PDB file of C-alpha atoms in Angstrom:
ATOM      1  CA  MET A 107      -4.432  18.921 -30.786  1.00  0.00           C
ATOM      2  CA  THR A 108      -2.044  18.255 -27.974  1.00  0.00           C
ATOM      3  CA  GLN A 109      -1.914  15.269 -26.399  1.00  0.00           C
ATOM      4  CA  PRO A 110      -3.264  16.356 -21.873  1.00  0.00           C
ATOM      5  CA  THR A 111      -0.415  14.776 -19.792  1.00  0.00           C
ATOM      6  CA  TRP A 112      -0.186  14.554 -16.549  1.00  0.00           C
ATOM      7  CA  GLU A 113       1.854  14.711 -13.781  1.00  0.00           C
ATOM      8  CA  LEU A 114       2.169  11.285 -12.331  1.00  0.00           C
ATOM      9  CA  SER A 115       2.938  10.644  -8.876  1.00  0.00           C
ATOM     10  CA  GLY A 116       2.604   8.332  -6.117  1.00  0.00           C
ATOM     11  CA  PHE A 117       2.259   7.497  -1.907  1.00  0.00           C
ATOM     12  CA  GLY A 118       6.680   6.674  -1.398  1.00  0.00           C
ATOM     13  CA  ASP A 119       6.001   4.842   1.381  1.00  0.00           C
ATOM     14  CA  GLU A 120       3.851   2.469   0.314  1.00  0.00           C
ATOM     15  CA  ILE A 121       7.160   0.675  -1.940  1.00  0.00           C
ATOM     16  CA  ASP A 122       9.610   1.771   0.821  1.00  0.00           C
ATOM     17  CA  ALA A 123      10.129   2.986   4.228  1.00  0.00           C
ATOM     18  CA  ASP A 124      13.552   4.522   2.851  1.00  0.00           C
ATOM     19  CA  PRO A 125      12.934   7.555   1.200  1.00  0.00           C
ATOM     20  CA  VAL A 126      16.213   6.317  -2.002  1.00  0.00           C
ATOM     21  CA  VAL A 127      14.115   2.934  -3.034  1.00  0.00           C
ATOM     22  CA  GLN A 128      10.550   5.669  -2.220  1.00  0.00           C
ATOM     23  CA  VAL A 129      12.331   7.465  -5.652  1.00  0.00           C
ATOM     24  CA  ALA A 130      14.187   4.482  -7.301  1.00  0.00           C
ATOM     25  CA  VAL A 131      10.742   2.697  -7.732  1.00  0.00           C
ATOM     26  CA  LEU A 132       8.560   5.552  -8.834  1.00  0.00           C
ATOM     27  CA  GLN A 133      11.042   6.853 -11.472  1.00  0.00           C
ATOM     28  CA  ALA A 134      11.647   3.877 -12.799  1.00  0.00           C
ATOM     29  CA  LEU A 135       7.520   3.660 -13.646  1.00  0.00           C
ATOM     30  CA  GLY A 136       7.736   7.104 -14.891  1.00  0.00           C
ATOM     31  CA  ALA A 137       7.122   9.286 -12.221  1.00  0.00           C
ATOM     32  CA  SER A 138       8.243  13.159 -11.961  1.00  0.00           C
ATOM     33  CA  ALA A 139       6.558  13.218  -8.295  1.00  0.00           C
ATOM     34  CA  ILE A 140       6.119  11.632  -4.860  1.00  0.00           C
ATOM     35  CA  GLU A 141       3.990  12.463  -2.066  1.00  0.00           C
ATOM     36  CA  VAL A 142       5.104  12.217   1.387  1.00  0.00           C
ATOM     37  CA  ARG A 143       3.236  10.229   3.691  1.00  0.00           C
ATOM     38  CA  SER A 144       6.478   8.785   6.114  1.00  0.00           C
ATOM     39  CA  ALA A 145       9.903   8.693   5.462  1.00  0.00           C
ATOM     40  CA  TRP A 146      11.994   6.516   7.439  1.00  0.00           C
ATOM     41  CA  GLY A 147       8.808   4.606   9.860  1.00  0.00           C
ATOM     42  CA  THR A 148       7.771   8.933  10.877  1.00  0.00           C
ATOM     43  CA  ASN A 149       5.521  10.520   9.772  1.00  0.00           C
ATOM     44  CA  VAL A 150       5.478  13.260   8.503  1.00  0.00           C
ATOM     45  CA  VAL A 151       3.793  15.332  10.327  1.00  0.00           C
ATOM     46  CA  ASP A 152       6.788  14.215  13.017  1.00  0.00           C
ATOM     47  CA  LEU A 153       9.485  14.727  11.132  1.00  0.00           C
ATOM     48  CA  ASP A 154      12.648  16.812  12.505  1.00  0.00           C
ATOM     49  CA  GLU A 155      13.772  19.777  10.449  1.00  0.00           C
ATOM     50  CA  ASP A 156      16.665  18.448   9.585  1.00  0.00           C
ATOM     51  CA  GLN A 157      15.063  15.234   8.097  1.00  0.00           C
ATOM     52  CA  LEU A 158      12.997  17.400   6.604  1.00  0.00           C
ATOM     53  CA  ALA A 159      15.861  19.023   4.336  1.00  0.00           C
ATOM     54  CA  GLY A 160      17.304  15.863   3.556  1.00  0.00           C
ATOM     55  CA  LEU A 161      14.579  15.303   2.368  1.00  0.00           C
ATOM     56  CA  HIS A 162      14.354  17.226   0.244  1.00  0.00           C
ATOM     57  CA  ARG A 163      18.033  17.719  -0.708  1.00  0.00           C
ATOM     58  CA  LEU A 164      17.279  13.879  -2.004  1.00  0.00           C
ATOM     59  CA  PHE A 165      14.582  14.683  -4.018  1.00  0.00           C
ATOM     60  CA  GLU A 166      16.789  18.030  -5.818  1.00  0.00           C
ATOM     61  CA  GLU A 167      19.713  15.328  -6.566  1.00  0.00           C
ATOM     62  CA  ARG A 168      17.093  13.265  -8.018  1.00  0.00           C
ATOM     63  CA  GLY A 169      15.042  15.343  -9.963  1.00  0.00           C
ATOM     64  CA  GLN A 170      11.903  14.486  -7.807  1.00  0.00           C
ATOM     65  CA  THR A 171       8.676  17.011  -7.515  1.00  0.00           C
ATOM     66  CA  VAL A 172       6.222  16.602  -4.878  1.00  0.00           C
ATOM     67  CA  SER A 173       3.130  16.283  -5.595  1.00  0.00           C
ATOM     68  CA  ALA A 174       1.714  16.852  -1.461  1.00  0.00           C
ATOM     69  CA  ILE A 175       2.435  16.225   1.648  1.00  0.00           C
ATOM     70  CA  ALA A 176      -0.489  12.713   3.052  1.00  0.00           C
ATOM     71  CA  SER A 177      -0.678  13.778   6.114  1.00  0.00           C
ATOM     72  CA  PRO A 178      -3.248  12.288   8.709  1.00  0.00           C
ATOM     73  CA  ILE A 179      -4.626  15.649   9.577  1.00  0.00           C
ATOM     74  CA  GLY A 180      -8.669  14.684  10.960  1.00  0.00           C
ATOM     75  CA  LYS A 181      -8.171  11.212  10.956  1.00  0.00           C
ATOM     76  CA  VAL A 182      -8.914  12.014  14.216  1.00  0.00           C
ATOM     77  CA  PRO A 183     -12.103  11.755  16.804  1.00  0.00           C
ATOM     78  CA  VAL A 184     -14.595  14.644  15.641  1.00  0.00           C
ATOM     79  CA  ASP A 185     -14.818  14.945  20.157  1.00  0.00           C
ATOM     80  CA  GLU A 186     -11.220  16.050  19.816  1.00  0.00           C
ATOM     81  CA  PRO A 187     -10.733  19.517  20.551  1.00  0.00           C
ATOM     82  CA  VAL A 188     -10.673  22.225  18.172  1.00  0.00           C
ATOM     83  CA  GLU A 189      -6.950  22.523  18.560  1.00  0.00           C
ATOM     84  CA  HIS A 190      -5.158  19.516  18.189  1.00  0.00           C
ATOM     85  CA  GLU A 191      -5.760  19.448  14.950  1.00  0.00           C
ATOM     86  CA  VAL A 192      -4.752  22.886  13.572  1.00  0.00           C
ATOM     87  CA  SER A 193      -1.552  22.432  15.365  1.00  0.00           C
ATOM     88  CA  ARG A 194      -1.295  18.981  13.796  1.00  0.00           C
ATOM     89  CA  LEU A 195      -1.821  20.805  10.115  1.00  0.00           C
ATOM     90  CA  ALA A 196       0.693  23.395  11.544  1.00  0.00           C
ATOM     91  CA  ARG A 197       3.270  21.027  11.852  1.00  0.00           C
ATOM     92  CA  ALA A 198       2.760  19.843   7.316  1.00  0.00           C
ATOM     93  CA  ILE A 199       2.370  23.235   6.532  1.00  0.00           C
ATOM     94  CA  ARG A 200       6.010  23.285   8.298  1.00  0.00           C
ATOM     95  CA  ALA A 201       6.462  20.235   6.064  1.00  0.00           C
ATOM     96  CA  ALA A 202       5.185  21.320   2.725  1.00  0.00           C
ATOM     97  CA  HIS A 203       6.632  24.189   2.864  1.00  0.00           C
ATOM     98  CA  ALA A 204      10.166  22.499   3.604  1.00  0.00           C
ATOM     99  CA  LEU A 205       9.874  19.751   0.844  1.00  0.00           C
ATOM    100  CA  GLY A 206       8.304  22.547  -2.080  1.00  0.00           C
ATOM    101  CA  THR A 207       4.121  22.135  -2.214  1.00  0.00           C
ATOM    102  CA  THR A 208       1.204  23.311  -1.032  1.00  0.00           C
ATOM    103  CA  ASN A 209      -0.847  21.237  -1.228  1.00  0.00           C
ATOM    104  CA  ILE A 210      -2.006  18.662   1.675  1.00  0.00           C
ATOM    105  CA  ARG A 211      -4.282  16.504   2.260  1.00  0.00           C
ATOM    106  CA  ILE A 212      -6.366  15.648   5.199  1.00  0.00           C
ATOM    107  CA  PHE A 213      -9.727  14.069   6.460  1.00  0.00           C
ATOM    108  CA  SER A 214     -12.867  15.233   8.146  1.00  0.00           C
ATOM    109  CA  PHE A 215     -13.252  13.449  11.666  1.00  0.00           C
ATOM    110  CA  TYR A 216     -13.748   9.522  12.826  1.00  0.00           C
ATOM    111  CA  TYR A 217     -17.635  10.230  14.764  1.00  0.00           C
ATOM    112  CA  GLU A 218     -18.440   6.790  15.646  1.00  0.00           C
ATOM    113  CA  GLY A 219     -21.739   6.144  17.958  1.00  0.00           C
ATOM    114  CA  ARG A 220     -22.980   9.457  17.206  1.00  0.00           C
ATOM    115  CA  SER A 221     -24.937   9.852  13.817  1.00  0.00           C
ATOM    116  CA  PRO A 222     -23.643  12.857  10.681  1.00  0.00           C
ATOM    117  CA  GLU A 223     -25.892  14.887  11.269  1.00  0.00           C
ATOM    118  CA  ASP A 224     -25.607  15.281  14.724  1.00  0.00           C
ATOM    119  CA  VAL A 225     -21.277  15.950  14.610  1.00  0.00           C
ATOM    120  CA  ARG A 226     -21.764  17.314  10.775  1.00  0.00           C
ATOM    121  CA  ASP A 227     -21.694  21.113  13.287  1.00  0.00           C
ATOM    122  CA  ASP A 228     -17.800  19.688  15.302  1.00  0.00           C
ATOM    123  CA  VAL A 229     -16.428  18.532  12.132  1.00  0.00           C
ATOM    124  CA  LEU A 230     -17.560  22.291   9.851  1.00  0.00           C
ATOM    125  CA  VAL A 231     -16.110  23.733  12.819  1.00  0.00           C
ATOM    126  CA  ARG A 232     -13.435  21.938  12.609  1.00  0.00           C
ATOM    127  CA  MET A 233     -12.791  22.377   8.481  1.00  0.00           C
ATOM    128  CA  ARG A 234     -13.689  25.857   8.946  1.00  0.00           C
ATOM    129  CA  ALA A 235     -10.482  26.231  11.078  1.00  0.00           C
ATOM    130  CA  LEU A 236      -8.265  23.856   9.104  1.00  0.00           C
ATOM    131  CA  ALA A 237      -9.084  26.383   6.475  1.00  0.00           C
ATOM    132  CA  ASP A 238      -8.227  29.227   7.808  1.00  0.00           C
ATOM    133  CA  LEU A 239      -4.706  28.543   8.716  1.00  0.00           C
ATOM    134  CA  ALA A 240      -4.248  27.585   5.282  1.00  0.00           C
ATOM    135  CA  GLU A 241      -5.313  30.312   3.625  1.00  0.00           C
ATOM    136  CA  ARG A 242      -2.694  32.716   6.312  1.00  0.00           C
ATOM    137  CA  GLU A 243      -0.513  29.710   5.293  1.00  0.00           C
ATOM    138  CA  GLY A 244      -0.628  30.283   2.163  1.00  0.00           C
ATOM    139  CA  VAL A 245      -0.771  25.850   0.879  1.00  0.00           C
ATOM    140  CA  THR A 246      -3.965  23.959  -0.618  1.00  0.00           C
ATOM    141  CA  LEU A 247      -5.755  21.217   2.197  1.00  0.00           C
ATOM    142  CA  LEU A 248      -7.159  18.096  -0.188  1.00  0.00           C
ATOM    143  CA  HIS A 249      -9.589  17.096   1.362  1.00  0.00           C
ATOM    144  CA  GLU A 250      -9.692  12.554   0.588  1.00  0.00           C
ATOM    145  CA  ASN A 251     -13.038  10.757   1.158  1.00  0.00           C
ATOM    146  CA  GLU A 252     -12.714   7.871   3.533  1.00  0.00           C
ATOM    147  CA  LYS A 253     -14.950   5.189   5.345  1.00  0.00           C
ATOM    148  CA  ASP A 254     -15.749   6.004   8.765  1.00  0.00           C
ATOM    149  CA  ILE A 255     -15.424  10.493   8.097  1.00  0.00           C
ATOM    150  CA  TYR A 256     -18.266  11.723   7.770  1.00  0.00           C
ATOM    151  CA  GLY A 257     -16.972  12.798   4.036  1.00  0.00           C
ATOM    152  CA  ASP A 258     -17.465   9.336   2.628  1.00  0.00           C
ATOM    153  CA  VAL A 259     -20.200   9.655   0.497  1.00  0.00           C
ATOM    154  CA  PRO A 260     -20.392  12.428  -2.265  1.00  0.00           C
ATOM    155  CA  GLU A 261     -23.569  14.098  -0.541  1.00  0.00           C
ATOM    156  CA  ARG A 262     -21.291  14.892   2.555  1.00  0.00           C
ATOM    157  CA  VAL A 263     -18.230  15.927   0.990  1.00  0.00           C
ATOM    158  CA  LEU A 264     -20.176  18.049  -1.248  1.00  0.00           C
ATOM    159  CA  ASP A 265     -21.660  20.213   1.800  1.00  0.00           C
ATOM    160  CA  ILE A 266     -18.033  20.249   3.446  1.00  0.00           C
ATOM    161  CA  VAL A 267     -16.704  21.481   0.405  1.00  0.00           C
ATOM    162  CA  GLU A 268     -19.463  24.164   0.174  1.00  0.00           C
ATOM    163  CA  SER A 269     -19.817  25.166   4.118  1.00  0.00           C
ATOM    164  CA  VAL A 270     -16.409  25.987   5.093  1.00  0.00           C
ATOM    165  CA  GLY A 271     -16.471  27.670   1.784  1.00  0.00           C
ATOM    166  CA  SER A 272     -12.582  28.175   1.349  1.00  0.00           C
ATOM    167  CA  SER A 273     -10.737  28.776  -1.673  1.00  0.00           C
ATOM    168  CA  ALA A 274      -8.025  26.762   0.395  1.00  0.00           C
ATOM    169  CA  LEU A 275     -10.203  23.748   0.373  1.00  0.00           C
ATOM    170  CA  ARG A 276     -10.560  21.578  -2.161  1.00  0.00           C
ATOM    171  CA  LEU A 277     -10.943  17.631  -2.966  1.00  0.00           C
ATOM    172  CA  ALA A 278      -8.293  14.764  -3.541  1.00  0.00           C
ATOM    173  CA  TRP A 279     -10.771  12.300  -5.387  1.00  0.00           C
ATOM    174  CA  ASP A 280     -10.517   8.368  -5.337  1.00  0.00           C
ATOM    175  CA  ASN A 281     -12.525   6.268  -6.261  1.00  0.00           C
ATOM    176  CA  ALA A 282     -11.702   3.286  -4.010  1.00  0.00           C
ATOM    177  CA  ASN A 283     -13.193   4.271  -1.256  1.00  0.00           C
ATOM    178  CA  TYR A 284     -16.284   5.224  -2.862  1.00  0.00           C
ATOM    179  CA  VAL A 285     -16.693   1.925  -3.177  1.00  0.00           C
ATOM    180  CA  GLN A 286     -16.152   0.779  -0.030  1.00  0.00           C
ATOM    181  CA  CYS A 287     -18.619   2.845   1.019  1.00  0.00           C
ATOM    182  CA  GLY A 288     -21.299   1.122  -1.113  1.00  0.00           C
ATOM    183  CA  VAL A 289     -20.652   3.975  -4.031  1.00  0.00           C
ATOM    184  CA  ALA A 290     -20.841   3.612  -8.173  1.00  0.00           C
ATOM    185  CA  PRO A 291     -17.568   7.082  -8.107  1.00  0.00           C
ATOM    186  CA  PHE A 292     -18.609   8.596 -11.123  1.00  0.00           C
ATOM    187  CA  THR A 293     -22.522   7.373 -11.941  1.00  0.00           C
ATOM    188  CA  ASP A 294     -23.430   8.636  -7.816  1.00  0.00           C
ATOM    189  CA  GLY A 295     -21.317  11.996  -7.378  1.00  0.00           C
ATOM    190  CA  TRP A 296     -18.952  12.548 -10.188  1.00  0.00           C
ATOM    191  CA  ALA A 297     -20.927  15.631 -12.247  1.00  0.00           C
ATOM    192  CA  GLN A 298     -21.190  17.161  -8.233  1.00  0.00           C
ATOM    193  CA  LEU A 299     -18.401  17.118  -7.440  1.00  0.00           C
ATOM    194  CA  ALA A 300     -15.958  17.799  -9.874  1.00  0.00           C
ATOM    195  CA  PRO A 301     -15.710  21.593 -10.097  1.00  0.00           C
ATOM    196  CA  TYR A 302     -14.063  20.704  -6.764  1.00  0.00           C
ATOM    197  CA  VAL A 303     -11.022  18.360  -7.293  1.00  0.00           C
ATOM    198  CA  ASP A 304      -7.800  19.115  -7.772  1.00  0.00           C
ATOM    199  CA  TYR A 305      -5.639  15.675  -7.200  1.00  0.00           C
ATOM    200  CA  LEU A 306      -6.286  11.881  -8.772  1.00  0.00           C
ATOM    201  CA  GLN A 307      -5.794   8.733  -6.291  1.00  0.00           C
ATOM    202  CA  VAL A 308      -4.989   6.430  -8.052  1.00  0.00           C
ATOM    203  CA  LYS A 309      -6.683   2.837  -6.134  1.00  0.00           C
ATOM    204  CA  ASP A 310      -9.326   0.658  -7.178  1.00  0.00           C
ATOM    205  CA  ALA A 311     -11.835  -1.347  -5.257  1.00  0.00           C
ATOM    206  CA  LEU A 312     -13.911  -4.321  -5.704  1.00  0.00           C
ATOM    207  CA  ALA A 313     -17.539  -3.809  -3.792  1.00  0.00           C
ATOM    208  CA  ALA A 314     -18.268  -7.812  -3.454  1.00  0.00           C
ATOM    209  CA  ASP A 315     -16.102  -7.019  -0.563  1.00  0.00           C
ATOM    210  CA  GLY A 316     -15.213  -3.620  -0.278  1.00  0.00           C
ATOM    211  CA  SER A 317     -10.731  -5.408  -1.762  1.00  0.00           C
ATOM    212  CA  VAL A 318      -8.207  -3.192  -3.207  1.00  0.00           C
ATOM    213  CA  VAL A 319      -7.692  -4.431  -6.391  1.00  0.00           C
ATOM    214  CA  PRO A 320      -4.940  -2.502  -9.363  1.00  0.00           C
ATOM    215  CA  ALA A 321      -7.079   0.435 -11.380  1.00  0.00           C
ATOM    216  CA  GLY A 322      -9.509  -0.736 -13.646  1.00  0.00           C
ATOM    217  CA  GLU A 323      -9.456  -4.589 -12.114  1.00  0.00           C
ATOM    218  CA  GLY A 324     -13.074  -2.844  -9.563  1.00  0.00           C
ATOM    219  CA  ASP A 325     -15.579  -1.632  -9.712  1.00  0.00           C
ATOM    220  CA  GLY A 326     -14.421   1.951  -8.953  1.00  0.00           C
ATOM    221  CA  GLU A 327     -15.185   3.328 -13.012  1.00  0.00           C
ATOM    222  CA  LEU A 328     -11.653   4.475 -13.424  1.00  0.00           C
ATOM    223  CA  LEU A 329     -12.664   4.978 -17.258  1.00  0.00           C
ATOM    224  CA  LEU A 330     -15.597   6.919 -17.284  1.00  0.00           C
ATOM    225  CA  THR A 331     -13.763   9.140 -14.261  1.00  0.00           C
ATOM    226  CA  LEU A 332      -9.886   9.161 -16.701  1.00  0.00           C
ATOM    227  CA  THR A 333     -12.453  10.251 -19.488  1.00  0.00           C
ATOM    228  CA  ALA A 334     -14.343  12.414 -17.936  1.00  0.00           C
ATOM    229  CA  LEU A 335     -11.064  14.927 -15.705  1.00  0.00           C
ATOM    230  CA  ARG A 336      -9.634  14.393 -19.023  1.00  0.00           C
ATOM    231  CA  ASP A 337     -12.851  15.601 -21.059  1.00  0.00           C
ATOM    232  CA  ALA A 338     -12.802  18.578 -18.446  1.00  0.00           C
ATOM    233  CA  GLY A 339      -8.628  19.626 -19.370  1.00  0.00           C
ATOM    234  CA  TYR A 340      -7.214  18.620 -16.384  1.00  0.00           C
ATOM    235  CA  ALA A 341      -3.703  18.708 -16.085  1.00  0.00           C
ATOM    236  CA  GLY A 342      -2.940  17.370 -12.351  1.00  0.00           C
ATOM    237  CA  TYR A 343      -1.292  14.914 -10.589  1.00  0.00           C
ATOM    238  CA  ALA A 344      -2.840  11.186 -10.267  1.00  0.00           C
ATOM    239  CA  SER A 345      -0.435   9.699  -7.793  1.00  0.00           C
ATOM    240  CA  LEU A 346      -0.584   6.005  -6.956  1.00  0.00           C
ATOM    241  CA  GLU A 347      -1.634   4.476  -3.115  1.00  0.00           C
ATOM    242  CA  PRO A 348      -2.705   0.889  -4.555  1.00  0.00           C
ATOM    243  CA  HIS A 349      -2.998  -0.548  -0.906  1.00  0.00           C
ATOM    244  CA  LEU A 350      -2.653  -4.107  -2.622  1.00  0.00           C
ATOM    245  CA  THR A 351      -0.989  -6.081   0.321  1.00  0.00           C
ATOM    246  CA  ASP A 352      -1.385  -4.062   4.128  1.00  0.00           C
ATOM    247  CA  VAL A 353      -3.706  -1.739   4.661  1.00  0.00           C
ATOM    248  CA  ASN A 354      -4.719  -0.523   8.131  1.00  0.00           C
ATOM    249  CA  SER A 355      -6.024   2.922   9.748  1.00  0.00           C
ATOM    250  CA  LEU A 356      -2.812   4.734   8.803  1.00  0.00           C
ATOM    251  CA  GLY A 357      -2.976   3.756   5.017  1.00  0.00           C
ATOM    252  CA  GLY A 358      -1.267   1.593   3.279  1.00  0.00           C
ATOM    253  CA  PHE A 359       1.410  -0.903   1.580  1.00  0.00           C
ATOM    254  CA  SER A 360       1.939  -2.858  -1.639  1.00  0.00           C
ATOM    255  CA  GLY A 361       6.022  -2.694  -1.472  1.00  0.00           C
ATOM    256  CA  PRO A 362       8.246  -2.721  -4.542  1.00  0.00           C
ATOM    257  CA  ALA A 363       6.628  -5.363  -6.695  1.00  0.00           C
ATOM    258  CA  ALA A 364       2.896  -5.035  -6.187  1.00  0.00           C
ATOM    259  CA  PHE A 365       3.343  -1.244  -6.466  1.00  0.00           C
ATOM    260  CA  GLY A 366       4.770  -1.602 -10.092  1.00  0.00           C
ATOM    261  CA  ARG A 367       1.567  -3.284 -10.565  1.00  0.00           C
ATOM    262  CA  ALA A 368      -0.549  -0.839  -9.635  1.00  0.00           C
ATOM    263  CA  GLY A 369       1.133   1.880 -11.759  1.00  0.00           C
ATOM    264  CA  ARG A 370       1.530  -0.621 -15.312  1.00  0.00           C
ATOM    265  CA  ALA A 371      -2.604  -0.861 -14.892  1.00  0.00           C
ATOM    266  CA  PHE A 372      -3.349   2.451 -14.010  1.00  0.00           C
ATOM    267  CA  ARG A 373      -1.155   3.693 -17.090  1.00  0.00           C
ATOM    268  CA  SER A 374      -2.607   0.812 -19.744  1.00  0.00           C
ATOM    269  CA  LEU A 375      -6.378   2.680 -18.788  1.00  0.00           C
ATOM    270  CA  THR A 376      -4.602   6.830 -20.156  1.00  0.00           C
ATOM    271  CA  ASP A 377      -2.964   4.912 -23.025  1.00  0.00           C
ATOM    272  CA  GLN A 378      -6.535   4.083 -23.755  1.00  0.00           C
ATOM    273  CA  ILE A 379      -7.990   7.818 -23.797  1.00  0.00           C
ATOM    274  CA  GLY A 380      -4.687   9.178 -24.884  1.00  0.00           C
ATOM    275  CA  VAL A 381      -3.485  10.260 -21.849  1.00  0.00           C
ATOM    276  CA  THR A 382       0.553  11.111 -20.674  1.00  0.00           C
ATOM    277  CA  LEU A 383       2.020  10.594 -17.759  1.00  0.00           C
ATOM    278  CA  ARG A 384       5.160  11.940 -16.812  1.00  0.00           C
TER     279      ARG A 384
END
């Protein structure tokens, strides 16, 4: 029986602002891919054509593929006009085309001061508009579950993906984010969401205080999740997003040393279940 193989990736800007350092550290960890959120301190949706071309050259020279564009789309209040995020998604799609990926991570809107039930229709209108553009441009939107957005817990994530009903809207699974919402990820969410999961983001968290820890050291049921993915024949990306030294509204930072620790912790889990990372 052939041993399952997953593509190891990671959020480069959690390592360093310089893409050269990002790639060097990822390759030292055996990662063949990179997830692009920012470079040279500039968010991916704001990179100009020359910067995108420079990134593409660097990745080609180093033999590094791009697993996804880690865009901030949908990480805004739901009261923003629909056109606001559609126009930003167009810029993320431009980056995806320039860097040779079809995957774009997105979110499902903040709704502070309102209830999830109250904003549901507004969220779905916006997600449908984003999916329409993705369908036309041949890209796949990967919704990331994250606290404080509409799609933070399994039942609302399922509501989004089933209500929009687009082949261009799939799920990026994040165990740590579910823990931070009081959810036992595998126990509470895996069975209903597994058919829609196309991408794995790797981090873990402690239920007691929500603090982020390396894979397997928290309450995120990582080993159960990874085993289920293996058994389902998953052959996609596993993207390291450790958040070990700093967390903010747009993401997090780890630095090379902590990022390396996170990578080794994850590899120890995949080794246990017979999955090869490349």
